[in-house]
Coordinates of C-alpha atoms (C1' of nucleotides) and ligand atoms in Angstrom, one line a residue:
Chain A
M1 CA 0.0 0.0 0.0
R2 CA 1.3 3.4 -1.0
A3 CA 1.8 6.4 1.3
E4 CA -0.7 8.3 -0.8
E5 CA -3.5 5.9 -0.1
M6 CA -2.8 5.8 3.6
L7 CA -2.9 9.6 3.7
Q8 CA -6.3 9.5 2.0
T9 CA -7.6 7.1 4.6
L10 CA -6.4 9.5 7.3
V11 CA -8.1 12.4 5.7
A12 CA -11.3 10.4 5.1
H13 CA -11.4 9.8 8.9
G14 CA -11.0 13.4 9.7
Y15 CA -7.4 13.4 10.6
R16 CA -5.2 16.3 9.6
L17 CA -2.5 16.0 7.0
T18 CA 0.5 17.0 9.0
E19 CA 4.1 17.2 8.1
P20 CA 5.2 14.4 10.5
R21 CA 2.5 12.1 9.4
Q22 CA 3.4 12.5 5.8
A23 CA 7.1 11.9 6.5
L24 CA 6.3 8.8 8.6
L25 CA 4.0 7.3 6.0
E26 CA 6.6 7.9 3.3
V27 CA 9.1 5.9 5.2
I28 CA 6.7 3.2 6.2
A29 CA 5.5 2.7 2.7
C30 CA 9.1 2.1 1.6
R31 CA 9.5 -0.9 3.9
P32 CA 9.1 -4.2 2.2
G33 CA 7.5 -6.0 5.1
W34 CA 7.9 -6.3 8.9
F35 CA 9.6 -3.4 10.6
S36 CA 10.4 -2.5 14.2
V37 CA 10.1 1.0 15.7
R38 CA 13.9 1.0 15.8
E39 CA 14.3 0.4 12.1
L40 CA 11.7 3.1 11.4
S41 CA 13.7 5.5 13.5
E42 CA 16.9 4.6 11.7
D43 CA 15.2 5.2 8.4
L44 CA 14.1 8.6 9.6
G45 CA 17.6 9.5 10.8
Q46 CA 19.0 8.4 7.5
K47 CA 16.8 10.7 5.6
K48 CA 17.4 13.5 8.2
I49 CA 13.8 13.7 9.1
R50 CA 13.1 14.7 12.7
V51 CA 9.9 13.3 14.3
G52 CA 9.4 13.2 18.0
R53 CA 9.3 9.8 19.7
A54 CA 5.8 10.4 21.0
T55 CA 4.5 11.2 17.5
I56 CA 6.0 8.1 16.1
F57 CA 4.1 5.9 18.6
R58 CA 1.0 8.0 18.3
T59 CA 1.0 7.6 14.5
L60 CA 1.7 3.9 14.7
N61 CA -1.2 3.5 17.1
L62 CA -3.4 5.5 14.8
L63 CA -2.5 3.5 11.8
V64 CA -3.2 0.3 13.7
D65 CA -6.6 1.6 14.8
L66 CA -7.4 2.5 11.2
G67 CA -6.4 -1.0 10.1
L68 CA -3.5 0.2 7.9
L69 CA -0.9 -1.4 10.1
E70 CA -0.8 -4.5 12.2
R71 CA 1.3 -5.2 15.3
V72 CA 3.2 -8.3 14.7
R73 CA 6.0 -10.0 16.7
G74 CA 9.0 -10.7 14.4
A75 CA 10.9 -13.9 14.2
N76 CA 13.4 -12.6 16.7
E77 CA 10.7 -12.1 19.4
V78 CA 10.9 -8.3 18.7
E79 CA 7.8 -6.3 18.5
G80 CA 7.0 -4.6 15.2
Y81 CA 4.6 -3.7 12.5
V82 CA 3.4 -4.7 9.1
V83 CA 1.5 -2.8 6.5
T84 CA -1.8 -4.6 6.0
G85 CA -4.0 -4.9 3.0
A86 CA -7.2 -6.2 4.3
G87 CA -8.9 -5.2 7.5
E88 CA -10.2 -8.7 8.1
H89 CA -8.9 -11.4 10.3
H90 CA -5.9 -13.1 8.7
H91 CA -2.4 -14.3 9.4
H92 CA 1.1 -13.9 8.1
L93 CA 4.0 -15.9 6.8
I94 CA 7.0 -14.0 8.1
C95 CA 10.4 -14.6 6.5
S96 CA 13.1 -14.8 9.2
R97 CA 15.8 -13.9 6.7
C98 CA 14.5 -10.8 4.9
G99 CA 11.4 -9.8 6.9
R100 CA 9.1 -10.1 4.0
V101 CA 5.5 -10.8 4.9
E102 CA 2.9 -12.8 3.0
E103 CA -0.7 -12.9 4.0
L104 CA -2.4 -16.3 4.3
P105 CA -5.5 -16.5 2.2
E106 CA -7.4 -18.2 5.0
C107 CA -7.2 -18.8 8.7
P108 CA -5.7 -22.3 9.2
V109 CA -6.8 -22.4 12.8
A110 CA -10.5 -21.5 12.9
E111 CA -12.1 -24.9 12.2
R112 CA -10.1 -27.2 14.4
L113 CA -9.8 -24.7 17.2
A114 CA -13.5 -24.2 17.5
E115 CA -13.9 -28.0 18.0
L116 CA -11.1 -28.2 20.6
A117 CA -12.3 -25.2 22.5
A118 CA -15.9 -26.4 22.5
E119 CA -14.8 -29.7 24.0
R120 CA -13.2 -27.9 26.9
Q121 CA -16.1 -25.3 27.2
F122 CA -13.7 -22.5 26.6
Q123 CA -15.3 -19.4 25.0
V124 CA -12.9 -18.2 22.3
V125 CA -12.8 -14.5 21.8
S126 CA -9.7 -14.1 19.6
H127 CA -6.5 -15.7 18.7
N128 CA -3.3 -14.7 17.1
L129 CA -1.0 -16.8 14.9
E130 CA 2.3 -16.0 13.3
V131 CA 4.2 -18.3 11.1
Y132 CA 8.0 -18.0 10.7
G133 CA 10.2 -19.5 8.1
V134 CA 11.9 -18.8 4.8
C135 CA 10.3 -17.2 1.8
I136 CA 10.7 -18.5 -1.7
Q137 CA 13.0 -15.6 -2.7
C138 CA 15.4 -16.3 0.1
L139 CA 15.3 -20.0 -0.6
R140 CA 16.3 -19.4 -4.2
Q141 CA 19.0 -17.0 -3.3
E142 CA 20.3 -19.5 -0.8
S143 CA 20.5 -22.3 -3.4
L144 CA 22.2 -20.0 -5.8
E145 CA 24.9 -19.2 -3.3
Q146 CA 25.5 -22.8 -2.5
E147 CA 26.1 -23.6 -6.2
K148 CA 29.1 -21.2 -6.2
Chain B
M1 CA 3.8 -28.2 38.8
R2 CA 5.1 -27.8 42.3
A3 CA 8.1 -25.8 43.5
E4 CA 9.6 -29.0 44.8
E5 CA 9.6 -30.7 41.4
M6 CA 11.1 -27.6 39.7
L7 CA 13.9 -27.5 42.2
Q8 CA 14.6 -31.1 41.5
T9 CA 14.9 -30.4 37.8
L10 CA 17.4 -27.6 38.6
V11 CA 19.5 -29.9 40.7
A12 CA 19.3 -32.6 38.1
H13 CA 20.8 -30.2 35.6
G14 CA 23.7 -29.3 37.9
Y15 CA 22.3 -26.0 39.1
R16 CA 22.8 -24.9 42.7
L17 CA 19.9 -24.8 45.1
T18 CA 20.2 -21.2 46.1
E19 CA 18.0 -19.0 48.4
P20 CA 16.7 -16.7 45.6
R21 CA 15.9 -19.6 43.3
Q22 CA 13.9 -21.3 46.0
A23 CA 12.0 -18.2 46.8
L24 CA 11.2 -17.5 43.2
L25 CA 10.0 -21.0 42.5
E26 CA 7.8 -20.9 45.6
V27 CA 6.1 -17.8 44.4
I28 CA 5.8 -19.0 40.8
A29 CA 4.3 -22.3 41.8
C30 CA 1.5 -20.4 43.6
R31 CA 0.4 -18.6 40.5
P32 CA -2.6 -20.2 38.9
G33 CA -1.7 -19.4 35.3
W34 CA -0.2 -16.6 33.3
F35 CA 1.9 -14.0 35.1
S36 CA 4.0 -11.0 34.2
V37 CA 7.3 -10.1 35.7
R38 CA 5.5 -7.2 37.4
E39 CA 3.1 -9.5 39.2
L40 CA 5.9 -11.8 40.2
S41 CA 7.8 -8.8 41.7
E42 CA 4.6 -7.7 43.5
D43 CA 4.2 -11.2 45.0
L44 CA 7.7 -11.1 46.2
G45 CA 7.2 -7.7 47.7
Q46 CA 4.1 -8.9 49.5
K47 CA 6.0 -11.7 51.0
K48 CA 8.9 -9.4 51.9
I49 CA 11.3 -11.4 49.9
R50 CA 14.1 -9.4 48.3
V51 CA 15.5 -10.8 45.0
G52 CA 17.5 -8.6 42.6
R53 CA 16.0 -7.7 39.2
A54 CA 18.8 -9.4 37.4
T55 CA 18.3 -12.6 39.3
I56 CA 14.6 -12.6 38.5
F57 CA 15.2 -12.4 34.8
R58 CA 18.1 -14.8 35.0
T59 CA 16.0 -17.4 36.8
L60 CA 13.0 -16.9 34.4
N61 CA 15.4 -17.4 31.4
L62 CA 16.8 -20.5 33.1
L63 CA 13.4 -22.0 33.7
V64 CA 12.4 -21.3 30.1
D65 CA 15.5 -23.0 28.9
L66 CA 14.8 -26.0 31.1
G67 CA 11.3 -26.1 29.6
L68 CA 9.6 -25.4 33.0
L69 CA 8.3 -22.1 31.9
E70 CA 7.0 -20.7 28.6
R71 CA 7.1 -17.1 27.5
V72 CA 3.5 -16.2 26.5
R73 CA 2.0 -12.9 25.6
G74 CA -1.1 -12.2 27.7
A75 CA -4.5 -11.0 26.5
N76 CA -3.6 -7.4 27.2
E77 CA -0.6 -7.6 24.9
V78 CA 1.7 -7.8 28.0
E79 CA 4.6 -10.2 27.9
G80 CA 4.6 -12.9 30.6
Y81 CA 5.2 -16.5 31.5
V82 CA 3.3 -19.7 32.1
V83 CA 4.3 -22.8 34.0
T84 CA 4.4 -25.6 31.4
G85 CA 3.8 -29.3 31.8
A86 CA 5.0 -30.8 28.6
G87 CA 8.1 -29.7 26.7
E88 CA 6.6 -30.5 23.3
H89 CA 5.0 -28.1 20.9
H90 CA 1.6 -27.0 22.0
H91 CA -0.6 -24.0 22.5
H92 CA -2.7 -22.3 25.2
L93 CA -6.2 -21.1 25.9
I94 CA -5.7 -18.0 27.9
C95 CA -8.5 -16.6 30.0
S96 CA -8.6 -12.8 29.7
R97 CA -10.5 -12.5 32.9
C98 CA -8.5 -14.5 35.4
G99 CA -5.3 -15.4 33.5
R100 CA -5.7 -19.1 33.9
V101 CA -4.1 -21.2 31.1
E102 CA -5.2 -24.4 29.6
E103 CA -3.1 -26.4 27.3
L104 CA -4.6 -27.6 24.0
P105 CA -4.2 -31.4 23.5
E106 CA -3.2 -30.9 19.9
C107 CA -2.0 -28.2 17.5
P108 CA -5.0 -26.9 15.6
V109 CA -2.8 -25.3 13.0
A110 CA -0.4 -27.9 11.8
E111 CA -2.3 -29.7 9.1
R112 CA -4.0 -26.9 7.2
L113 CA -1.0 -24.6 7.6
A114 CA 1.3 -27.1 5.9
E115 CA -1.0 -27.2 2.9
L116 CA -1.3 -23.4 2.7
A117 CA 2.4 -22.9 3.0
A118 CA 3.3 -25.5 0.5
E119 CA 1.0 -23.8 -2.1
R120 CA 3.0 -20.6 -1.7
Q121 CA 6.4 -22.4 -1.5
F122 CA 7.1 -21.0 1.9
Q123 CA 9.3 -23.1 4.1
V124 CA 7.7 -23.1 7.6
V125 CA 10.2 -23.2 10.5
S126 CA 7.9 -22.5 13.4
H127 CA 4.7 -20.8 14.4
N128 CA 3.1 -19.5 17.5
L129 CA -0.5 -19.4 18.4
E130 CA -2.2 -18.0 21.4
V131 CA -6.0 -18.2 22.0
Y132 CA -7.8 -15.7 24.2
G133 CA -11.2 -16.0 25.7
V134 CA -13.1 -16.8 28.8
C135 CA -12.6 -20.0 30.8
I136 CA -15.4 -22.2 32.1
Q137 CA -14.9 -21.0 35.7
C138 CA -15.2 -17.4 34.7
L139 CA -18.2 -18.1 32.5
R140 CA -20.0 -19.8 35.5
Q141 CA -19.1 -17.0 37.9
E142 CA -20.4 -14.5 35.4
S143 CA -23.8 -16.2 35.0
L144 CA -24.1 -16.5 38.8
E145 CA -23.6 -12.8 39.2
Q146 CA -26.2 -12.1 36.5
E147 CA -28.8 -14.1 38.3
K148 CA -28.6 -11.9 41.4
Chain C
dC1 C1' 33.8 -29.7 60.0
dC2 C1' 36.5 -26.5 57.2
dT3 C1' 37.9 -24.4 53.1
dG4 C1' 38.4 -23.1 48.4
dC5 C1' 36.7 -22.9 43.9
dT6 C1' 33.2 -21.4 41.1
dG7 C1' 28.6 -20.5 40.1
dG8 C1' 25.4 -17.2 41.6
dT9 C1' 23.9 -12.7 43.3
dG10 C1' 22.6 -7.8 43.5
dA11 C1' 23.5 -2.9 42.7
dG12 C1' 23.4 -0.1 39.2
dA13 C1' 24.0 1.5 34.6
dC14 C1' 22.1 1.0 30.1
dT15 C1' 18.9 0.0 25.9
dA16 C1' 14.4 0.1 24.2
dA17 C1' 9.2 0.1 23.9
dG18 C1' 5.6 2.5 25.1
dT19 C1' 2.6 6.1 27.9
dA20 C1' 1.4 10.6 30.0
dT21 C1' 1.7 15.6 30.4
dC22 C1' 1.6 20.1 28.8
dA23 C1' 3.0 24.3 26.6
dA24 C1' 3.9 25.7 22.0
dT25 C1' 2.6 25.2 17.2
dT26 C1' 0.1 24.3 12.9
dG27 C1' -3.7 22.7 9.8
dC28 C1' -7.9 23.8 8.5
dT29 C1' -12.3 26.2 8.2
dA30 C1' -15.2 29.9 8.3
Chain D
dT1 C1' -6.6 35.8 7.2
dA2 C1' -7.8 34.8 12.1
dG3 C1' -8.9 31.6 15.5
dC4 C1' -9.5 27.3 17.5
dA5 C1' -8.9 22.6 18.0
dA6 C1' -5.9 19.0 16.7
dT7 C1' -1.3 17.9 16.8
dT8 C1' 3.4 18.1 18.1
dG9 C1' 7.7 17.4 20.7
dA10 C1' 10.4 17.9 25.0
dT11 C1' 10.5 15.6 28.9
dA12 C1' 9.7 12.6 32.5
dC13 C1' 8.0 8.1 33.7
dT14 C1' 7.1 2.9 33.6
dT15 C1' 8.3 -1.7 32.5
dA16 C1' 11.0 -5.4 30.2
dG17 C1' 15.2 -7.0 29.6
dT18 C1' 20.6 -7.1 29.3
dC19 C1' 25.3 -6.3 31.0
dT20 C1' 29.1 -5.7 34.2
dC21 C1' 31.6 -6.5 38.1
dA22 C1' 32.7 -6.8 42.9
dC23 C1' 31.1 -9.7 46.4
dC24 C1' 29.0 -13.9 48.3
dA25 C1' 27.6 -18.6 49.3
dG26 C1' 26.8 -23.7 47.7
dC27 C1' 29.0 -27.7 47.8
dA28 C1' 32.7 -31.1 46.9
dG29 C1' 36.9 -32.9 48.6
dG30 C1' 40.1 -33.1 52.3
Ligands
LIG201 MN1 -1.7 -8.5 7.1
LIG202 MN1 2.1 -24.9 28.1
LIG203 ZN1 12.8 -14.0 2.8
LIG204 ZN1 -11.0 -17.4 33.6

DNA sequence: CCTGCTGGTGAGACTAAGTATCAATTGCTA
DNA sequence: TAGCAATTGATACTTAGTCTCACCAGCAGG
């Protein structure tokens, strides 16, 4: 999703189009997948953009609330974010090598979980699932390097 | 799992039976389910037991390594721990009301996930799943209160 | 039982995420 | 263009977690 579209969503929800928000969205949109707040800050530093800590977190929370971002724990157990496409319930394949994120077309839990929970009379409200591994691009690159 | 048994495991692995470790295990064993480091510290304060911050984290890490504890994110997005029974791959039903934790008898993801990942040529290495909701005890209590 | 070696401890400094406060600023609207 | 509310950023605070290093205490062997 491009920075432009995210800005439009902000406006559509009555939020102001401020300087820091534009800068942040610009940087976020460049990220190929999962990113931590630290990486975001580094990107900002690189581009010599100054945005206050508080504003970074405020904006991230805002974007999460609007469904433009999702909070996702990376492979390394570090907290981070991911640009989301759909607002609906879904899960991610997260590449531990490059951080790329793929969305699963369906929830692989739902069915079996409902049965298991029912057996134990547990009322499920929500769940989160994150899948870690290696994406096809990284796999290919790896095999190329091994051929050398 | 009782404090006694955990101590035995420590000893069996060549770790010393120190004062702080005993105190910590005592307090951990009392917890009915999920707990945060904060809660643990509060419990210690209550019982007027002094254990250094570093030692708390060291011990928690140790217990995680030995498979006696698991790191689990609570319903409120707060990081925490859970006393585990089995060392094998499994998941939890976490009660958002009381923090109690139930272990699922099987992984509700494995099968369907393997198929979905294969389709996209993503090599799955691991996944984590946590389920939040309301346990049977809390449901009962709730309905009792509503009758009043 | 004593003693030494070594594993373990705790104070304290440090990194980092995230929240709260509040005065100063800026986007927008009329 | 003026004014007001939304937004910002400096700053202080909370909590998780790591690291260092001088000191301490379990425990094995004499
Ligand atoms: Mn997504
Ligand atoms: Mn468990
Ligand atoms: Zn990859
Ligand atoms: Zn409960």
